[in-house]
Amino acid sequence: MSDFQTLREKARAFAEARNWDQFHSPKNLTMALSGEVGELQDLFQWMTEAQSHELTPDQHQAAAHEIADVQIYLLRLADKLGIDIPRAVEEKMALNEKRYPAEKVWGSSLKYTGYQREDDSAS
Amino acid sequence: MSDFQTLREKARAFAEARNWDQFHSPKNLTMALSGEVGELQDLFQWMTEAQSHELTPDQHQAAAHEIADVQIYLLRLADKLGIDIPRAVEEKMALNEKRYPAEKVWGSSLKYTGYQREDDSAS
Amino acid sequence: MSDFQTLREKARAFAEARNWDQFHSPKNLTMALSGEVGELQDLFQWMTEAQSHELTPDQHQAAAHEIADVQIYLLRLADKLGIDIPRAVEEKMALNEKRYPAEKVWGSSLKYTGYQREDDSAS
Amino acid sequence: MSDFQTLREKARAFAEARNWDQFHSPKNLTMALSGEVGELQDLFQWMTEAQSHELTPDQHQAAAHEIADVQIYLLRLADKLGIDIPRAVEEKMALNEKRYPAEKVWGSSLKYTGYQREDDSAS
């Protein structure tokens, strides 16, 4: 089994062993995912960008735990929807390759719509 | 390479090919992660829990894209912090096993703190 | 002074008395806002919709505190950007009146884009 | 009527005129709130803090619209829970005054728990 499959099975077994699967509707899991991302925001909100690169050991440990929590709920969400994460990522990356041609968006953080708009107005 | 490593390398190469790495501070990536989770919320916010299990093909495709986006930013964030996601997940799951003993939390969605509080008041 | 102005001044004085204004960039305040919304998600994530209408006194108190926190950061964010919230709300509501004509969207939760798309395909 | 009451009534009337009140459970409104905050994140995610203070007219208009959307859902959420926002804010601010004494937290962004911990270890 791949990494993703292994972790997906573990997350599923954890929920089933606690009879928590009943709470894991895609809607609820999306809220739980958002709650965990909120904890990442708490960690970084008052840091400068530079500080966010230079965490203390305690902050680094906290970040690892929060990233794990986000990953666990994302695995659960994808599992409940029958979505294979690695395949979905590959597909989205292929789409992004087309949407953001490297030579056109070099060093610019404009989003796709922004890029399109800029492109249109130049034509 | 494992699945996670393969996708991490692809996400890194994608950012570097566009000179976008400069924008990828952990602070900024956390905001981007949250923005993508916001799109998942948009998808599910007015659905009932039952409806969130029964997506139309278009909704399912949209969910797959949003889950992929969340995964990509999570991979970038962990990469910039030097955090190995599968290991972080394994560690957090081991912690969760201790925090939420199956026989004590069976069928209850009380969170750890809630569970602890309930347990304390019972003693 | 209106309610909004009174609370805006209080929130500003609170930050200044602690020399916290330096942390209150619009970017940072947006993250803080999101962190507080994450706590609201924690509160409601495992509840059914029906349960979310019927909070216990403790849950109701927690919701009031989180709603207050969201409001305080929203006041700070608008203050730093020079945005008058009541006026912005009036303008947005006028826009929404046009976007979602009552007779066309009655009882449907389709978003503006969804509604537009449906309308287009019907024509 | 105060500003808050006026806007609360308008937001309520808007929902009722469209038969949308049925979708406005506190759970769903929390998701919608989060989705709107996600759009604020999109706006600010790649900006530096300094840039987030100096928006272009288009960005400023977008920020005003998103802040209005957050405020509208917050008004709806508080309305459905019977929470008076100005009173909840006053109560929370009084609590914050005690939690973060100005002379102790001057210029420090440590959160309450962080502050407490620091204080404990110093004693």
XYZ file of N, CA, C and O in Angstrom, chain B residues 2-122:
484
model
N 8.181 7.591 -1.631
C 6.793 7.376 -1.230
C 5.903 8.359 -1.982
O 6.367 9.310 -2.609
N 4.590 8.125 -1.893
C 3.608 9.036 -2.495
C 3.816 10.477 -2.050
O 3.767 11.406 -2.844
N 3.967 10.626 -0.745
C 4.096 11.982 -0.205
C 5.339 12.675 -0.745
O 5.305 13.846 -1.107
N 6.429 11.925 -0.796
C 7.670 12.524 -1.296
C 7.542 12.920 -2.764
O 7.972 14.000 -3.169
N 6.924 12.034 -3.551
C 6.739 12.319 -4.977
C 5.930 13.606 -5.183
O 6.322 14.486 -5.952
N 4.826 13.707 -4.467
C 3.976 14.888 -4.626
C 4.659 16.139 -4.072
O 4.530 17.226 -4.633
N 5.378 15.979 -2.973
C 6.109 17.118 -2.403
C 7.110 17.665 -3.413
O 7.203 18.885 -3.600
N 7.825 16.772 -4.087
C 8.818 17.205 -5.079
C 8.143 17.905 -6.260
O 8.642 18.897 -6.777
N 7.011 17.357 -6.681
C 6.297 17.981 -7.806
C 5.789 19.375 -7.437
O 5.869 20.308 -8.240
N 5.248 19.496 -6.235
C 4.731 20.808 -5.807
C 5.877 21.813 -5.689
O 5.732 22.990 -6.041
N 7.010 21.336 -5.212
C 8.180 22.215 -5.085
C 8.671 22.659 -6.468
O 8.940 23.850 -6.685
N 8.754 21.717 -7.393
C 9.225 22.041 -8.739
C 8.278 23.026 -9.432
O 8.709 23.943 -10.132
N 6.988 22.842 -9.206
C 5.987 23.738 -9.798
C 6.210 25.174 -9.329
O 6.204 26.119 -10.126
N 6.414 25.342 -8.032
C 6.635 26.690 -7.467
C 7.953 27.277 -7.968
O 8.025 28.456 -8.327
N 8.983 26.454 -8.005
C 10.295 26.972 -8.416
C 10.314 27.359 -9.890
O 10.941 28.349 -10.268
N 9.608 26.595 -10.721
C 9.569 26.895 -12.162
C 8.900 28.240 -12.438
O 9.064 28.817 -13.510
N 8.109 28.717 -11.462
C 7.403 29.996 -11.621
C 7.998 31.101 -10.755
O 7.457 32.209 -10.700
N 9.067 30.812 -10.066
C 9.668 31.763 -9.130
C 8.647 32.197 -8.066
O 8.585 33.356 -7.662
N 7.823 31.253 -7.667
C 6.807 31.525 -6.654
C 7.276 31.145 -5.254
O 6.581 31.417 -4.281
N 8.428 30.512 -5.173
C 8.900 30.080 -3.866
C 9.043 31.263 -2.912
O 8.860 31.131 -1.704
N 9.371 32.420 -3.485
C 9.531 33.639 -2.670
C 8.262 34.007 -1.896
O 8.316 34.680 -0.875
N 7.082 33.606 -2.403
C 5.827 33.925 -1.725
C 5.462 32.871 -0.676
O 4.554 33.074 0.115
N 6.173 31.743 -0.692
C 5.757 30.600 0.121
C 6.369 30.569 1.512
O 6.985 29.582 1.911
N 6.191 31.641 2.259
C 6.528 31.593 3.680
C 5.473 30.736 4.366
O 4.326 30.660 3.901
N 5.828 30.076 5.472
C 4.824 29.294 6.207
C 3.592 30.130 6.563
O 2.461 29.636 6.494
N 3.806 31.395 6.894
C 2.663 32.264 7.207
C 1.729 32.392 5.997
O 0.518 32.186 6.116
N 2.286 32.702 4.838
C 1.469 32.862 3.632
C 0.802 31.558 3.211
O -0.356 31.545 2.775
N 1.531 30.457 3.320
C 0.962 29.165 2.920
C -0.209 28.771 3.815
O -1.164 28.126 3.360
N -0.133 29.164 5.093
C -1.247 28.893 6.002
C -2.489 29.661 5.566
O -3.614 29.143 5.614
N -2.296 30.903 5.114
C -3.435 31.673 4.604
C -4.000 31.041 3.332
O -5.228 30.980 3.150
N -3.105 30.586 2.452
C -3.551 29.978 1.197
C -4.324 28.687 1.478
O -5.357 28.404 0.853
N -3.833 27.919 2.438
C -4.496 26.687 2.873
C -5.908 27.015 3.346
O -6.889 26.355 2.984
N -6.013 28.056 4.138
C -7.303 28.451 4.693
C -8.246 28.935 3.595
O -9.455 28.648 3.634
N -7.693 29.637 2.616
C -8.524 30.077 1.489
C -9.118 28.900 0.739
O -10.291 28.915 0.352
N -8.329 27.845 0.572
C -8.821 26.664 -0.148
C -9.865 25.916 0.675
O -10.849 25.405 0.117
N -9.647 25.832 1.985
C -10.660 25.200 2.835
C -11.955 26.021 2.778
O -13.055 25.465 2.823
N -11.815 27.328 2.613
C -12.999 28.182 2.456
C -13.825 27.779 1.237
O -15.055 27.852 1.254
N -13.144 27.328 0.187
C -13.892 26.897 -1.006
C -14.622 25.579 -0.753
O -15.710 25.358 -1.292
N -14.034 24.717 0.067
C -14.764 23.505 0.466
C -16.004 23.877 1.282
O -17.064 23.255 1.148
N -15.851 24.884 2.146
C -17.010 25.335 2.937
C -18.125 25.839 2.011
O -19.301 25.561 2.234
N -17.723 26.609 0.991
C -18.718 27.113 0.030
C -19.517 25.963 -0.576
O -20.726 26.071 -0.778
N -18.802 24.896 -0.876
C -19.449 23.758 -1.517
C -20.490 23.097 -0.608
O -21.572 22.719 -1.057
N -20.140 22.955 0.683
C -20.995 22.168 1.587
C -21.927 22.979 2.490
O -22.775 22.410 3.164
N -21.770 24.307 2.513
C -22.427 25.087 3.564
C -23.964 24.992 3.603
O -24.541 24.982 4.680
N -24.592 24.930 2.471
C -26.070 24.874 2.497
C -26.589 23.447 2.321
O -27.798 23.218 2.270
N -25.721 22.482 2.201
C -26.182 21.080 2.100
C -26.512 20.530 3.487
O -25.910 20.912 4.476
N -27.455 19.605 3.525
C -27.618 18.818 4.737
C -26.461 17.824 4.802
O -25.759 17.603 3.802
N -26.267 17.217 5.964
C -25.218 16.190 6.068
C -25.476 15.063 5.076
O -24.548 14.560 4.435
N -26.735 14.679 4.938
C -27.078 13.588 4.008
C -26.707 13.973 2.572
O -26.125 13.175 1.835
N -27.019 15.211 2.209
C -26.687 15.663 0.847
C -25.173 15.673 0.619
O -24.708 15.424 -0.492
N -24.428 15.958 1.677
C -22.971 16.035 1.511
C -22.362 14.660 1.227
O -21.225 14.554 0.777
N -23.155 13.604 1.486
C -22.713 12.237 1.137
C -23.062 11.888 -0.309
O -22.561 10.904 -0.840
N -23.992 12.638 -0.892
C -24.546 12.262 -2.203
C -24.317 13.371 -3.218
O -25.255 14.006 -3.706
N -23.075 13.618 -3.562
C -22.758 14.712 -4.469
C -23.114 14.369 -5.911
O -23.064 13.210 -6.320
N -23.463 15.392 -6.670
C -23.630 15.220 -8.114
C -22.217 15.071 -8.709
O -21.226 15.425 -8.057
N -22.111 14.574 -9.958
C -20.780 14.460 -10.572
C -20.019 15.792 -10.567
O -18.819 15.828 -10.284
N -20.700 16.911 -10.859
C -20.038 18.221 -10.856
C -19.535 18.587 -9.463
O -18.436 19.120 -9.311
N -20.356 18.348 -8.475
C -19.949 18.658 -7.109
C -18.782 17.775 -6.681
O -17.860 18.225 -5.992
N -18.840 16.499 -7.101
C -17.769 15.569 -6.745
C -16.448 16.020 -7.365
O -15.387 15.989 -6.719
N -16.527 16.457 -8.624
C -15.330 16.960 -9.301
C -14.799 18.208 -8.597
O -13.590 18.364 -8.393
N -15.713 19.097 -8.219
C -15.299 20.322 -7.507
C -14.643 19.964 -6.176
O -13.606 20.534 -5.803
N -15.211 19.003 -5.453
C -14.641 18.584 -4.171
C -13.243 18.007 -4.370
O -12.321 18.302 -3.601
N -13.073 17.203 -5.426
C -11.759 16.610 -5.702
C -10.726 17.702 -5.967
O -9.594 17.637 -5.471
N -11.113 18.725 -6.725
C -10.184 19.827 -7.008
C -9.823 20.585 -5.727
O -8.673 20.945 -5.522
N -10.812 20.842 -4.896
C -10.529 21.611 -3.672
C -9.679 20.797 -2.701
O -8.766 21.328 -2.057
N -9.977 19.496 -2.589
C -9.167 18.634 -1.721
C -7.721 18.614 -2.228
O -6.771 18.677 -1.444
N -7.569 18.568 -3.541
C -6.221 18.594 -4.121
C -5.508 19.898 -3.771
O -4.328 19.895 -3.392
N -6.219 21.016 -3.879
C -5.602 22.305 -3.555
C -5.161 22.363 -2.088
O -4.082 22.867 -1.774
N -6.017 21.876 -1.210
C -5.651 21.848 0.211
C -4.405 20.993 0.399
O -3.448 21.380 1.082
N -4.396 19.816 -0.252
C -3.245 18.911 -0.119
C -1.960 19.558 -0.640
O -0.901 19.429 -0.022
N -2.060 20.233 -1.760
C -0.865 20.859 -2.342
C -0.281 21.908 -1.394
O 0.925 21.922 -1.131
N -1.130 22.768 -0.849
C -0.605 23.787 0.072
C -0.098 23.153 1.371
O 0.849 23.647 1.977
N -0.734 22.054 1.779
C -0.256 21.384 2.993
C 1.131 20.777 2.753
O 2.017 20.833 3.624
N 1.324 20.210 1.568
C 2.639 19.668 1.197
C 3.692 20.778 1.165
O 4.813 20.606 1.640
N 3.325 21.923 0.593
C 4.251 23.059 0.523
C 4.606 23.544 1.927
O 5.760 23.819 2.235
N 3.591 23.685 2.763
C 3.807 24.176 4.128
C 4.748 23.249 4.902
O 5.717 23.703 5.528
N 4.459 21.951 4.847
C 5.300 20.981 5.564
C 6.724 20.998 4.995
O 7.705 20.910 5.742
N 6.818 21.134 3.684
C 8.133 21.163 3.030
C 8.953 22.352 3.538
O 10.126 22.203 3.898
N 8.335 23.523 3.574
C 9.052 24.723 4.006
C 9.460 24.638 5.478
O 10.437 25.264 5.896
N 8.724 23.889 6.270
C 9.040 23.759 7.696
C 9.897 22.527 7.983
O 10.271 22.286 9.138
N 10.195 21.751 6.949
C 10.986 20.535 7.177
C 10.242 19.490 7.982
O 10.838 18.760 8.774
N 8.934 19.430 7.777
C 8.121 18.445 8.503
C 7.741 17.320 7.544
O 7.265 17.564 6.428
N 7.973 16.088 7.995
C 7.613 14.902 7.218
C 6.162 14.537 7.558
O 5.888 14.106 8.693
N 5.253 14.714 6.618
C 3.830 14.537 6.943
C 3.500 13.133 7.450
O 2.893 13.002 8.509
N 3.879 12.059 6.732
C 3.483 10.731 7.243
C 3.975 10.479 8.677
O 3.252 9.942 9.504
N 5.202 10.918 8.955
C 5.699 10.725 10.331
C 4.910 11.563 11.332
O 4.572 11.089 12.423
N 4.608 12.814 10.965
C 3.829 13.675 11.868
C 2.448 13.076 12.129
O 1.945 13.119 13.265
N 1.863 12.481 11.076
C 0.542 11.869 11.244
C 0.628 10.654 12.164
O -0.198 10.474 13.066
N 1.643 9.830 11.958
C 1.812 8.647 12.825
C 1.961 9.065 14.289
O 1.368 8.466 15.187
N 2.780 10.082 14.526
C 2.991 10.556 15.899
C 1.706 11.104 16.513
O 1.399 10.842 17.671
N 0.969 11.882 15.709
C -0.262 12.482 16.245
C -1.309 11.407 16.501
O -2.047 11.473 17.494
N -1.350 10.399 15.632
C -2.319 9.316 15.840
C -1.993 8.523 17.105
O -2.905 8.116 17.838
N -0.717 8.325 17.370
C -0.317 7.622 18.598
C -0.752 8.422 19.825
O -1.235 7.874 20.821
N -0.602 9.745 19.720
C -1.035 10.640 20.803
C -2.545 10.572 20.982
O -3.056 10.506 22.114
N -3.250 10.568 19.863
C -4.714 10.519 19.909
C -5.212 9.200 20.514
O -6.237 9.168 21.183
N -4.482 8.126 20.236
C -4.855 6.823 20.813
C -4.885 6.906 22.344
O -5.763 6.353 22.990
N -3.884 7.601 22.902
C -3.831 7.753 24.372
C -4.882 8.729 24.877
O -5.479 8.528 25.930
N -5.083 9.791 24.131
C -6.017 10.828 24.570
C -7.461 10.366 24.542
O -8.279 10.818 25.326
N -7.776 9.549 23.554
C -9.165 9.127 23.378
C -9.266 7.609 23.416
O -9.430 6.972 22.370
N -9.159 7.022 24.600
C -9.253 5.553 24.670
C -10.622 5.115 24.145
O -11.654 5.667 24.538
N -10.584 4.129 23.242
C -11.809 3.723 22.548
C -12.946 3.387 23.513
O -14.096 3.759 23.285
N -12.607 2.724 24.606
C -13.683 2.284 25.506
C -14.301 3.441 26.283
O -15.418 3.331 26.788
N -13.581 4.554 26.360
C -14.110 5.708 27.116
C -14.901 6.691 26.264
O -15.733 7.426 26.776
N -14.532 6.770 24.976
C -15.165 7.801 24.145
C -16.109 7.211 23.097
O -16.563 7.905 22.195
N -16.446 5.941 23.232
C -17.293 5.244 22.268
C -18.562 6.046 21.926
O -19.404 6.321 22.782
N -18.676 6.427 20.673
C -19.888 7.084 20.191
C -20.103 8.499 20.683
O -21.144 9.099 20.431
N -19.123 9.046 21.387
C -19.260 10.419 21.871
C -18.333 11.339 21.099
O -17.170 11.024 20.874
N -18.842 12.499 20.719
C -18.006 13.418 19.950
C -17.357 14.481 20.825
O -16.789 15.429 20.331
N -17.474 14.310 22.132
C -16.818 15.289 23.014
C -15.341 15.348 22.696
O -14.697 14.319 22.490
N -14.821 16.514 22.660
C -13.410 16.651 22.372
C -12.598 16.281 23.607
O -13.119 16.091 24.694
N -11.302 16.202 23.411
C -10.409 15.807 24.499
C -10.682 16.600 25.770
O -10.912 16.049 26.836
N -10.692 17.930 25.649
C -10.907 18.761 26.829
C -12.267 18.474 27.434
O -12.415 18.394 28.646
N -13.282 18.301 26.559
C -14.615 18.006 27.048
C -14.614 16.673 27.784
O -15.129 16.563 28.892
N -13.979 15.698 27.164
C -13.899 14.377 27.763
C -13.196 14.435 29.114
O -13.658 13.879 30.111
N -12.077 15.149 29.150
C -11.334 15.278 30.395
C -12.185 15.925 31.482
O -12.230 15.482 32.620
N -12.875 17.008 31.095
C -13.671 17.729 32.064
C -14.760 16.836 32.624
O -14.998 16.801 33.822
N -15.404 16.098 31.716
C -16.485 15.221 32.144
C -15.936 14.162 33.108
O -16.528 13.852 34.134
N -14.779 13.662 32.754
C -14.146 12.624 33.553
C -13.792 13.158 34.947
O -14.013 12.496 35.957
N -13.267 14.377 34.981
C -12.874 14.991 36.257
C -14.076 15.155 37.176
O -14.032 14.833 38.352
N -15.154 15.661 36.585
C -16.302 15.976 37.421
C -16.949 14.704 37.952
O -17.667 14.730 38.934
N -16.688 13.592 37.271
C -17.266 12.319 37.699
C -16.464 11.725 38.852
O -16.940 10.858 39.577
